[in-house]
């Protein structure tokens, strides 16, 4: 076997021009497929990361309290409060859920008013010392200064629209957690670059400052979020958190939790909608005492992300199969010519003792090695091209959703590349099977008598 492999490797040095053309064709095919797959996967991943950063994580738990109607004929209200800051964190640790970081934050929608100008904004009360949050911010001016009371960080676009600078004082109008109007004076302490329209309306302040403005109970917050190490385990993590809360609910009537299994039955394609139905104030059967915890994942709220990711991989795989099919036609035709050119040589080798199996192995190994070399070159060229493109700044705002800090990023899966190589080897073996089988079946005498 070793001798036949060495023999096939030596054959690659013959007909260098033809082999080089075949290798170039395979390299180009893998270059195109790897670049397209890496680019599209990277763009979808950037979109997902921006949304994840916006909501603070990919598994979210919120506390919801039911308030009865204040007057006859009015509707009940749902108040978003988690009063115990450590409750969800302890459950996650108890369930041994692996995550990179977690965040407790309060959200508030309202308006910034400055010199007669108004701008809608979504203020996130966060721990401004969180490393992941700080690292995600690109400050144009100013920075984080926790000594400033009611300090506010706004986007560059909001600052330009309202002609705001660091140090300016603005009026923030919003609502308390119970729905009453509230007003607060805030001071611009930082202006950050907005990578897309998603975070153009975002603003940040210290969670304790925002809690006072919206009259959040001391120690409370709106949402507990975690960023999982493996984003594909979102559903598993959400189920574990929900089940653990349900155990506490069995012994405490003041604790409730949404039913993920029921949401999957009622809205299988959009679990987030199914969970929303369980907290709909217009349905009297949804009334509860105490707090009801809603546990959702990013894919529950935005199922289209996973759909887009699957479509991307299907498209890339289809392109790969088409390119491989074209290349394999070339490989099959090439080795028909090789068989004709080497027919007397095959007869000589068979006469000297080479078996039919060894002859077949020589043809197959030679073709596989040739294709693998081409695929490796294509992968290397794709990686070089992706690295160069990554450093080119992109100023197109329409693409900002799919960029990482103004640059394209590429995601190449090792598992996907390995599967592509396995597919290449299998298809190459099938492409040369006819020629290899014919070479193996030739008798030495017949081959030596053949006149080319």
JSON list of N, CA, C and O in Angstrom, two decimals, residues 206-259:
[
{"chain": "A", "resi": 206, "resn": "UNK", "atom": "N", "xyz": [-26.15, 55.09, 34.94]},
{"chain": "A", "resi": 206, "resn": "UNK", "atom": "CA", "xyz": [-25.99, 54.14, 36.04]},
{"chain": "A", "resi": 206, "resn": "UNK", "atom": "C", "xyz": [-27.35, 53.61, 36.48]},
{"chain": "A", "resi": 206, "resn": "UNK", "atom": "O", "xyz": [-28.34, 54.37, 36.54]},
{"chain": "A", "resi": 207, "resn": "UNK", "atom": "N", "xyz": [-27.43, 52.33, 36.75]},
{"chain": "A", "resi": 207, "resn": "UNK", "atom": "CA", "xyz": [-28.71, 51.69, 37.08]},
{"chain": "A", "resi": 207, "resn": "UNK", "atom": "C", "xyz": [-29.36, 52.32, 38.31]},
{"chain": "A", "resi": 207, "resn": "UNK", "atom": "O", "xyz": [-30.59, 52.47, 38.35]},
{"chain": "A", "resi": 208, "resn": "UNK", "atom": "N", "xyz": [-28.56, 52.71, 39.30]},
{"chain": "A", "resi": 208, "resn": "UNK", "atom": "CA", "xyz": [-29.14, 53.30, 40.51]},
{"chain": "A", "resi": 208, "resn": "UNK", "atom": "C", "xyz": [-29.77, 54.66, 40.21]},
{"chain": "A", "resi": 208, "resn": "UNK", "atom": "O", "xyz": [-30.80, 55.01, 40.78]},
{"chain": "A", "resi": 209, "resn": "UNK", "atom": "N", "xyz": [-29.14, 55.43, 39.32]},
{"chain": "A", "resi": 209, "resn": "UNK", "atom": "CA", "xyz": [-29.70, 56.73, 38.94]},
{"chain": "A", "resi": 209, "resn": "UNK", "atom": "C", "xyz": [-31.04, 56.54, 38.23]},
{"chain": "A", "resi": 209, "resn": "UNK", "atom": "O", "xyz": [-32.02, 57.24, 38.53]},
{"chain": "A", "resi": 210, "resn": "UNK", "atom": "N", "xyz": [-31.09, 55.61, 37.27]},
{"chain": "A", "resi": 210, "resn": "UNK", "atom": "CA", "xyz": [-32.34, 55.40, 36.53]},
{"chain": "A", "resi": 210, "resn": "UNK", "atom": "C", "xyz": [-33.42, 54.82, 37.43]},
{"chain": "A", "resi": 210, "resn": "UNK", "atom": "O", "xyz": [-34.60, 55.16, 37.30]},
{"chain": "A", "resi": 211, "resn": "UNK", "atom": "N", "xyz": [-33.03, 53.95, 38.36]},
{"chain": "A", "resi": 211, "resn": "UNK", "atom": "CA", "xyz": [-34.01, 53.38, 39.29]},
{"chain": "A", "resi": 211, "resn": "UNK", "atom": "C", "xyz": [-34.72, 54.47, 40.10]},
{"chain": "A", "resi": 211, "resn": "UNK", "atom": "O", "xyz": [-35.93, 54.39, 40.35]},
{"chain": "A", "resi": 212, "resn": "UNK", "atom": "N", "xyz": [-33.98, 55.49, 40.48]},
{"chain": "A", "resi": 212, "resn": "UNK", "atom": "CA", "xyz": [-34.59, 56.60, 41.23]},
{"chain": "A", "resi": 212, "resn": "UNK", "atom": "C", "xyz": [-35.55, 57.39, 40.34]},
{"chain": "A", "resi": 212, "resn": "UNK", "atom": "O", "xyz": [-36.63, 57.80, 40.76]},
{"chain": "A", "resi": 213, "resn": "UNK", "atom": "N", "xyz": [-35.16, 57.58, 39.09]},
{"chain": "A", "resi": 213, "resn": "UNK", "atom": "CA", "xyz": [-35.99, 58.37, 38.17]},
{"chain": "A", "resi": 213, "resn": "UNK", "atom": "C", "xyz": [-37.31, 57.67, 37.90]},
{"chain": "A", "resi": 213, "resn": "UNK", "atom": "O", "xyz": [-38.38, 58.30, 37.88]},
{"chain": "A", "resi": 214, "resn": "UNK", "atom": "N", "xyz": [-37.26, 56.35, 37.69]},
{"chain": "A", "resi": 214, "resn": "UNK", "atom": "CA", "xyz": [-38.49, 55.61, 37.33]},
{"chain": "A", "resi": 214, "resn": "UNK", "atom": "C", "xyz": [-39.15, 54.98, 38.56]},
{"chain": "A", "resi": 214, "resn": "UNK", "atom": "O", "xyz": [-40.10, 54.21, 38.43]},
{"chain": "A", "resi": 215, "resn": "UNK", "atom": "N", "xyz": [-38.64, 55.30, 39.75]},
{"chain": "A", "resi": 215, "resn": "UNK", "atom": "CA", "xyz": [-39.19, 54.83, 41.03]},
{"chain": "A", "resi": 215, "resn": "UNK", "atom": "C", "xyz": [-39.20, 53.30, 41.13]},
{"chain": "A", "resi": 215, "resn": "UNK", "atom": "O", "xyz": [-40.17, 52.68, 41.60]},
{"chain": "A", "resi": 216, "resn": "UNK", "atom": "N", "xyz": [-38.11, 52.71, 40.67]},
{"chain": "A", "resi": 216, "resn": "UNK", "atom": "CA", "xyz": [-37.92, 51.28, 40.84]},
{"chain": "A", "resi": 216, "resn": "UNK", "atom": "C", "xyz": [-37.62, 51.00, 42.32]},
{"chain": "A", "resi": 216, "resn": "UNK", "atom": "O", "xyz": [-36.83, 51.73, 42.93]},
{"chain": "A", "resi": 217, "resn": "UNK", "atom": "N", "xyz": [-38.25, 49.98, 42.92]},
{"chain": "A", "resi": 217, "resn": "UNK", "atom": "CA", "xyz": [-37.95, 49.65, 44.31]},
{"chain": "A", "resi": 217, "resn": "UNK", "atom": "C", "xyz": [-36.46, 49.42, 44.53]},
{"chain": "A", "resi": 217, "resn": "UNK", "atom": "O", "xyz": [-35.76, 48.93, 43.62]},
{"chain": "A", "resi": 218, "resn": "UNK", "atom": "N", "xyz": [-35.97, 49.76, 45.69]},
{"chain": "A", "resi": 218, "resn": "UNK", "atom": "CA", "xyz": [-34.54, 49.65, 45.98]},
{"chain": "A", "resi": 218, "resn": "UNK", "atom": "C", "xyz": [-34.05, 48.22, 45.75]},
{"chain": "A", "resi": 218, "resn": "UNK", "atom": "O", "xyz": [-34.64, 47.26, 46.21]},
{"chain": "A", "resi": 219, "resn": "UNK", "atom": "N", "xyz": [-32.95, 48.12, 45.01]},
{"chain": "A", "resi": 219, "resn": "UNK", "atom": "CA", "xyz": [-32.38, 46.80, 44.71]},
{"chain": "A", "resi": 219, "resn": "UNK", "atom": "C", "xyz": [-33.03, 46.11, 43.53]},
{"chain": "A", "resi": 219, "resn": "UNK", "atom": "O", "xyz": [-32.60, 45.02, 43.13]},
{"chain": "A", "resi": 220, "resn": "UNK", "atom": "N", "xyz": [-34.08, 46.71, 42.95]},
{"chain": "A", "resi": 220, "resn": "UNK", "atom": "CA", "xyz": [-34.79, 46.07, 41.86]},
{"chain": "A", "resi": 220, "resn": "UNK", "atom": "C", "xyz": [-34.20, 46.39, 40.50]},
{"chain": "A", "resi": 220, "resn": "UNK", "atom": "O", "xyz": [-33.30, 47.22, 40.35]},
{"chain": "A", "resi": 221, "resn": "UNK", "atom": "N", "xyz": [-34.74, 45.76, 39.49]},
{"chain": "A", "resi": 221, "resn": "UNK", "atom": "CA", "xyz": [-34.32, 46.00, 38.11]},
{"chain": "A", "resi": 221, "resn": "UNK", "atom": "C", "xyz": [-35.40, 45.44, 37.18]},
{"chain": "A", "resi": 221, "resn": "UNK", "atom": "O", "xyz": [-36.36, 44.79, 37.64]},
{"chain": "A", "resi": 222, "resn": "UNK", "atom": "N", "xyz": [-35.25, 45.63, 35.88]},
{"chain": "A", "resi": 222, "resn": "UNK", "atom": "CA", "xyz": [-36.26, 45.17, 34.92]},
{"chain": "A", "resi": 222, "resn": "UNK", "atom": "C", "xyz": [-35.97, 43.76, 34.41]},
{"chain": "A", "resi": 222, "resn": "UNK", "atom": "O", "xyz": [-36.85, 42.90, 34.36]},
{"chain": "A", "resi": 223, "resn": "UNK", "atom": "N", "xyz": [-34.73, 43.54, 33.99]},
{"chain": "A", "resi": 223, "resn": "UNK", "atom": "CA", "xyz": [-34.38, 42.29, 33.31]},
{"chain": "A", "resi": 223, "resn": "UNK", "atom": "C", "xyz": [-33.03, 41.78, 33.78]},
{"chain": "A", "resi": 223, "resn": "UNK", "atom": "O", "xyz": [-32.09, 42.56, 33.99]},
{"chain": "A", "resi": 224, "resn": "UNK", "atom": "N", "xyz": [-32.96, 40.46, 33.95]},
{"chain": "A", "resi": 224, "resn": "UNK", "atom": "CA", "xyz": [-31.69, 39.79, 34.23]},
{"chain": "A", "resi": 224, "resn": "UNK", "atom": "C", "xyz": [-31.31, 39.04, 32.95]},
{"chain": "A", "resi": 224, "resn": "UNK", "atom": "O", "xyz": [-32.09, 38.24, 32.43]},
{"chain": "A", "resi": 225, "resn": "UNK", "atom": "N", "xyz": [-30.13, 39.33, 32.43]},
{"chain": "A", "resi": 225, "resn": "UNK", "atom": "CA", "xyz": [-29.71, 38.69, 31.18]},
{"chain": "A", "resi": 225, "resn": "UNK", "atom": "C", "xyz": [-28.36, 38.02, 31.36]},
{"chain": "A", "resi": 225, "resn": "UNK", "atom": "O", "xyz": [-27.52, 38.47, 32.14]},
{"chain": "A", "resi": 226, "resn": "UNK", "atom": "N", "xyz": [-28.16, 36.92, 30.62]},
{"chain": "A", "resi": 226, "resn": "UNK", "atom": "CA", "xyz": [-26.87, 36.24, 30.61]},
{"chain": "A", "resi": 226, "resn": "UNK", "atom": "C", "xyz": [-26.42, 36.04, 29.17]},
{"chain": "A", "resi": 226, "resn": "UNK", "atom": "O", "xyz": [-27.24, 35.87, 28.27]},
{"chain": "A", "resi": 227, "resn": "UNK", "atom": "N", "xyz": [-25.12, 36.11, 28.96]},
{"chain": "A", "resi": 227, "resn": "UNK", "atom": "CA", "xyz": [-24.54, 35.85, 27.64]},
{"chain": "A", "resi": 227, "resn": "UNK", "atom": "C", "xyz": [-23.86, 34.50, 27.71]},
{"chain": "A", "resi": 227, "resn": "UNK", "atom": "O", "xyz": [-22.82, 34.34, 28.34]},
{"chain": "A", "resi": 228, "resn": "UNK", "atom": "N", "xyz": [-24.49, 33.51, 27.08]},
{"chain": "A", "resi": 228, "resn": "UNK", "atom": "CA", "xyz": [-24.00, 32.14, 27.17]},
{"chain": "A", "resi": 228, "resn": "UNK", "atom": "C", "xyz": [-22.69, 31.96, 26.41]},
{"chain": "A", "resi": 228, "resn": "UNK", "atom": "O", "xyz": [-22.44, 32.62, 25.39]},
{"chain": "A", "resi": 229, "resn": "UNK", "atom": "N", "xyz": [-21.88, 31.03, 26.89]},
{"chain": "A", "resi": 229, "resn": "UNK", "atom": "CA", "xyz": [-20.66, 30.68, 26.16]},
{"chain": "A", "resi": 229, "resn": "UNK", "atom": "C", "xyz": [-20.99, 29.98, 24.85]},
{"chain": "A", "resi": 229, "resn": "UNK", "atom": "O", "xyz": [-20.31, 30.16, 23.84]},
{"chain": "A", "resi": 230, "resn": "UNK", "atom": "N", "xyz": [-22.03, 29.18, 24.87]},
{"chain": "A", "resi": 230, "resn": "UNK", "atom": "CA", "xyz": [-22.50, 28.48, 23.66]},
{"chain": "A", "resi": 230, "resn": "UNK", "atom": "C", "xyz": [-23.91, 28.97, 23.37]},
{"chain": "A", "resi": 230, "resn": "UNK", "atom": "O", "xyz": [-24.87, 28.56, 24.02]},
{"chain": "A", "resi": 231, "resn": "UNK", "atom": "N", "xyz": [-24.04, 29.84, 22.36]},
{"chain": "A", "resi": 231, "resn": "UNK", "atom": "CA", "xyz": [-25.36, 30.43, 22.06]},
{"chain": "A", "resi": 231, "resn": "UNK", "atom": "C", "xyz": [-26.35, 29.40, 21.56]},
{"chain": "A", "resi": 231, "resn": "UNK", "atom": "O", "xyz": [-27.56, 29.65, 21.55]},
{"chain": "A", "resi": 232, "resn": "UNK", "atom": "N", "xyz": [-25.87, 28.23, 21.15]},
{"chain": "A", "resi": 232, "resn": "UNK", "atom": "CA", "xyz": [-26.78, 27.18, 20.68]},
{"chain": "A", "resi": 232, "resn": "UNK", "atom": "C", "xyz": [-27.50, 26.47, 21.83]},
{"chain": "A", "resi": 232, "resn": "UNK", "atom": "O", "xyz": [-28.37, 25.63, 21.59]},
{"chain": "A", "resi": 233, "resn": "UNK", "atom": "N", "xyz": [-27.12, 26.81, 23.07]},
{"chain": "A", "resi": 233, "resn": "UNK", "atom": "CA", "xyz": [-27.74, 26.19, 24.24]},
{"chain": "A", "resi": 233, "resn": "UNK", "atom": "C", "xyz": [-28.74, 27.12, 24.91]},
{"chain": "A", "resi": 233, "resn": "UNK", "atom": "O", "xyz": [-29.07, 26.96, 26.09]},
{"chain": "A", "resi": 234, "resn": "UNK", "atom": "N", "xyz": [-29.25, 28.10, 24.16]},
{"chain": "A", "resi": 234, "resn": "UNK", "atom": "CA", "xyz": [-30.19, 29.06, 24.73]},
{"chain": "A", "resi": 234, "resn": "UNK", "atom": "C", "xyz": [-31.46, 28.38, 25.24]},
{"chain": "A", "resi": 234, "resn": "UNK", "atom": "O", "xyz": [-31.92, 28.65, 26.35]},
{"chain": "A", "resi": 235, "resn": "UNK", "atom": "N", "xyz": [-32.02, 27.52, 24.42]},
{"chain": "A", "resi": 235, "resn": "UNK", "atom": "CA", "xyz": [-33.27, 26.85, 24.80]},
{"chain": "A", "resi": 235, "resn": "UNK", "atom": "C", "xyz": [-33.06, 25.99, 26.04]},
{"chain": "A", "resi": 235, "resn": "UNK", "atom": "O", "xyz": [-33.89, 26.00, 26.97]},
{"chain": "A", "resi": 236, "resn": "UNK", "atom": "N", "xyz": [-31.96, 25.25, 26.08]},
{"chain": "A", "resi": 236, "resn": "UNK", "atom": "CA", "xyz": [-31.67, 24.39, 27.23]},
{"chain": "A", "resi": 236, "resn": "UNK", "atom": "C", "xyz": [-31.53, 25.21, 28.50]},
{"chain": "A", "resi": 236, "resn": "UNK", "atom": "O", "xyz": [-32.05, 24.82, 29.56]},
{"chain": "A", "resi": 237, "resn": "UNK", "atom": "N", "xyz": [-30.84, 26.34, 28.41]},
{"chain": "A", "resi": 237, "resn": "UNK", "atom": "CA", "xyz": [-30.65, 27.19, 29.58]},
{"chain": "A", "resi": 237, "resn": "UNK", "atom": "C", "xyz": [-31.98, 27.78, 30.04]},
{"chain": "A", "resi": 237, "resn": "UNK", "atom": "O", "xyz": [-32.28, 27.82, 31.25]},
{"chain": "A", "resi": 238, "resn": "UNK", "atom": "N", "xyz": [-32.80, 28.24, 29.11]},
{"chain": "A", "resi": 238, "resn": "UNK", "atom": "CA", "xyz": [-34.10, 28.82, 29.46]},
{"chain": "A", "resi": 238, "resn": "UNK", "atom": "C", "xyz": [-35.00, 27.79, 30.13]},
{"chain": "A", "resi": 238, "resn": "UNK", "atom": "O", "xyz": [-35.70, 28.10, 31.11]},
{"chain": "A", "resi": 239, "resn": "UNK", "atom": "N", "xyz": [-34.99, 26.57, 29.61]},
{"chain": "A", "resi": 239, "resn": "UNK", "atom": "CA", "xyz": [-35.81, 25.51, 30.21]},
{"chain": "A", "resi": 239, "resn": "UNK", "atom": "C", "xyz": [-35.35, 25.20, 31.64]},
{"chain": "A", "resi": 239, "resn": "UNK", "atom": "O", "xyz": [-36.16, 25.00, 32.54]},
{"chain": "A", "resi": 240, "resn": "UNK", "atom": "N", "xyz": [-34.02, 25.18, 31.85]},
{"chain": "A", "resi": 240, "resn": "UNK", "atom": "CA", "xyz": [-33.48, 24.88, 33.19]},
{"chain": "A", "resi": 240, "resn": "UNK", "atom": "C", "xyz": [-33.87, 25.96, 34.19]},
{"chain": "A", "resi": 240, "resn": "UNK", "atom": "O", "xyz": [-34.27, 25.66, 35.33]},
{"chain": "A", "resi": 241, "resn": "UNK", "atom": "N", "xyz": [-33.79, 27.22, 33.77]},
{"chain": "A", "resi": 241, "resn": "UNK", "atom": "CA", "xyz": [-34.16, 28.33, 34.66]},
{"chain": "A", "resi": 241, "resn": "UNK", "atom": "C", "xyz": [-35.65, 28.26, 34.99]},
{"chain": "A", "resi": 241, "resn": "UNK", "atom": "O", "xyz": [-36.06, 28.41, 36.16]},
{"chain": "A", "resi": 242, "resn": "UNK", "atom": "N", "xyz": [-36.45, 28.03, 33.99]},
{"chain": "A", "resi": 242, "resn": "UNK", "atom": "CA", "xyz": [-37.90, 27.96, 34.19]},
{"chain": "A", "resi": 242, "resn": "UNK", "atom": "C", "xyz": [-38.29, 26.83, 35.13]},
{"chain": "A", "resi": 242, "resn": "UNK", "atom": "O", "xyz": [-39.12, 27.01, 36.04]},
{"chain": "A", "resi": 243, "resn": "UNK", "atom": "N", "xyz": [-37.69, 25.66, 34.93]},
{"chain": "A", "resi": 243, "resn": "UNK", "atom": "CA", "xyz": [-38.02, 24.52, 35.78]},
{"chain": "A", "resi": 243, "resn": "UNK", "atom": "C", "xyz": [-37.61, 24.77, 37.23]},
{"chain": "A", "resi": 243, "resn": "UNK", "atom": "O", "xyz": [-38.33, 24.38, 38.15]},
{"chain": "A", "resi": 244, "resn": "UNK", "atom": "N", "xyz": [-36.47, 25.42, 37.41]},
{"chain": "A", "resi": 244, "resn": "UNK", "atom": "CA", "xyz": [-36.02, 25.70, 38.79]},
{"chain": "A", "resi": 244, "resn": "UNK", "atom": "C", "xyz": [-36.95, 26.70, 39.48]},
{"chain": "A", "resi": 244, "resn": "UNK", "atom": "O", "xyz": [-37.28, 26.53, 40.67]},
{"chain": "A", "resi": 245, "resn": "UNK", "atom": "N", "xyz": [-37.43, 27.72, 38.75]},
{"chain": "A", "resi": 245, "resn": "UNK", "atom": "CA", "xyz": [-38.38, 28.68, 39.32]},
{"chain": "A", "resi": 245, "resn": "UNK", "atom": "C", "xyz": [-39.69, 27.98, 39.64]},
{"chain": "A", "resi": 245, "resn": "UNK", "atom": "O", "xyz": [-40.33, 28.24, 40.66]},
{"chain": "A", "resi": 246, "resn": "UNK", "atom": "N", "xyz": [-40.10, 27.03, 38.78]},
{"chain": "A", "resi": 246, "resn": "UNK", "atom": "CA", "xyz": [-41.36, 26.31, 38.98]},
{"chain": "A", "resi": 246, "resn": "UNK", "atom": "C", "xyz": [-41.33, 25.49, 40.28]},
{"chain": "A", "resi": 246, "resn": "UNK", "atom": "O", "xyz": [-42.35, 25.33, 40.96]},
{"chain": "A", "resi": 247, "resn": "UNK", "atom": "N", "xyz": [-40.16, 24.99, 40.64]},
{"chain": "A", "resi": 247, "resn": "UNK", "atom": "CA", "xyz": [-40.03, 24.26, 41.91]},
{"chain": "A", "resi": 247, "resn": "UNK", "atom": "C", "xyz": [-40.31, 25.18, 43.09]},
{"chain": "A", "resi": 247, "resn": "UNK", "atom": "O", "xyz": [-40.98, 24.80, 44.05]},
{"chain": "A", "resi": 248, "resn": "UNK", "atom": "N", "xyz": [-39.79, 26.42, 43.03]},
{"chain": "A", "resi": 248, "resn": "UNK", "atom": "CA", "xyz": [-40.06, 27.38, 44.10]},
{"chain": "A", "resi": 248, "resn": "UNK", "atom": "C", "xyz": [-41.54, 27.76, 44.12]},
{"chain": "A", "resi": 248, "resn": "UNK", "atom": "O", "xyz": [-42.11, 28.00, 45.19]},
{"chain": "A", "resi": 249, "resn": "UNK", "atom": "N", "xyz": [-42.16, 27.83, 42.94]},
{"chain": "A", "resi": 249, "resn": "UNK", "atom": "CA", "xyz": [-43.57, 28.21, 42.84]},
{"chain": "A", "resi": 249, "resn": "UNK", "atom": "C", "xyz": [-44.49, 27.19, 43.50]},
{"chain": "A", "resi": 249, "resn": "UNK", "atom": "O", "xyz": [-45.59, 27.53, 43.96]},
{"chain": "A", "resi": 250, "resn": "UNK", "atom": "N", "xyz": [-44.05, 25.94, 43.57]},
{"chain": "A", "resi": 250, "resn": "UNK", "atom": "CA", "xyz": [-44.87, 24.89, 44.19]},
{"chain": "A", "resi": 250, "resn": "UNK", "atom": "C", "xyz": [-45.08, 25.16, 45.68]},
{"chain": "A", "resi": 250, "resn": "UNK", "atom": "O", "xyz": [-46.09, 24.77, 46.26]},
{"chain": "A", "resi": 251, "resn": "UNK", "atom": "N", "xyz": [-44.11, 25.84, 46.31]},
{"chain": "A", "resi": 251, "resn": "UNK", "atom": "CA", "xyz": [-44.19, 26.10, 47.75]},
{"chain": "A", "resi": 251, "resn": "UNK", "atom": "C", "xyz": [-44.46, 27.57, 48.08]},
{"chain": "A", "resi": 251, "resn": "UNK", "atom": "O", "xyz": [-44.56, 27.92, 49.26]},
{"chain": "A", "resi": 252, "resn": "UNK", "atom": "N", "xyz": [-44.55, 28.40, 47.05]},
{"chain": "A", "resi": 252, "resn": "UNK", "atom": "CA", "xyz": [-44.76, 29.83, 47.29]},
{"chain": "A", "resi": 252, "resn": "UNK", "atom": "C", "xyz": [-45.75, 30.38, 46.28]},
{"chain": "A", "resi": 252, "resn": "UNK", "atom": "O", "xyz": [-45.43, 30.54, 45.10]},
{"chain": "A", "resi": 253, "resn": "UNK", "atom": "N", "xyz": [-46.98, 30.69, 46.70]},
{"chain": "A", "resi": 253, "resn": "UNK", "atom": "CA", "xyz": [-48.01, 31.20, 45.76]},
{"chain": "A", "resi": 253, "resn": "UNK", "atom": "C", "xyz": [-47.68, 32.58, 45.20]},
{"chain": "A", "resi": 253, "resn": "UNK", "atom": "O", "xyz": [-48.33, 33.02, 44.25]},
{"chain": "A", "resi": 254, "resn": "UNK", "atom": "N", "xyz": [-46.70, 33.26, 45.76]},
{"chain": "A", "resi": 254, "resn": "UNK", "atom": "CA", "xyz": [-46.31, 34.58, 45.28]},
{"chain": "A", "resi": 254, "resn": "UNK", "atom": "C", "xyz": [-45.31, 34.50, 44.13]},
{"chain": "A", "resi": 254, "resn": "UNK", "atom": "O", "xyz": [-44.89, 35.52, 43.59]},
{"chain": "A", "resi": 255, "resn": "UNK", "atom": "N", "xyz": [-44.89, 33.27, 43.76]},
{"chain": "A", "resi": 255, "resn": "UNK", "atom": "CA", "xyz": [-43.95, 33.07, 42.66]},
{"chain": "A", "resi": 255, "resn": "UNK", "atom": "C", "xyz": [-44.64, 32.31, 41.54]},
{"chain": "A", "resi": 255, "resn": "UNK", "atom": "O", "xyz": [-45.26, 31.28, 41.77]},
{"chain": "A", "resi": 256, "resn": "UNK", "atom": "N", "xyz": [-44.56, 32.83, 40.33]},
{"chain": "A", "resi": 256, "resn": "UNK", "atom": "CA", "xyz": [-45.11, 32.19, 39.14]},
{"chain": "A", "resi": 256, "resn": "UNK", "atom": "C", "xyz": [-44.07, 32.23, 38.03]},
{"chain": "A", "resi": 256, "resn": "UNK", "atom": "O", "xyz": [-43.10, 32.98, 38.09]},
{"chain": "A", "resi": 257, "resn": "UNK", "atom": "N", "xyz": [-44.29, 31.45, 37.00]},
{"chain": "A", "resi": 257, "resn": "UNK", "atom": "CA", "xyz": [-43.36, 31.44, 35.87]},
{"chain": "A", "resi": 257, "resn": "UNK", "atom": "C", "xyz": [-44.13, 31.08, 34.60]},
{"chain": "A", "resi": 257, "resn": "UNK", "atom": "O", "xyz": [-45.12, 30.34, 34.64]},
{"chain": "A", "resi": 258, "resn": "UNK", "atom": "N", "xyz": [-43.69, 31.64, 33.49]},
{"chain": "A", "resi": 258, "resn": "UNK", "atom": "CA", "xyz": [-44.32, 31.33, 32.21]},
{"chain": "A", "resi": 258, "resn": "UNK", "atom": "C", "xyz": [-44.04, 29.87, 31.83]},
{"chain": "A", "resi": 258, "resn": "UNK", "atom": "O", "xyz": [-43.11, 29.25, 32.35]},
{"chain": "A", "resi": 259, "resn": "UNK", "atom": "N", "xyz": [-44.85, 29.35, 30.93]},
{"chain": "A", "resi": 259, "resn": "UNK", "atom": "CA", "xyz": [-44.75, 27.94, 30.52]},
{"chain": "A", "resi": 259, "resn": "UNK", "atom": "C", "xyz": [-44.21, 27.86, 29.09]},
{"chain": "A", "resi": 259, "resn": "UNK", "atom": "O", "xyz": [-44.94, 28.10, 28.13]}
]
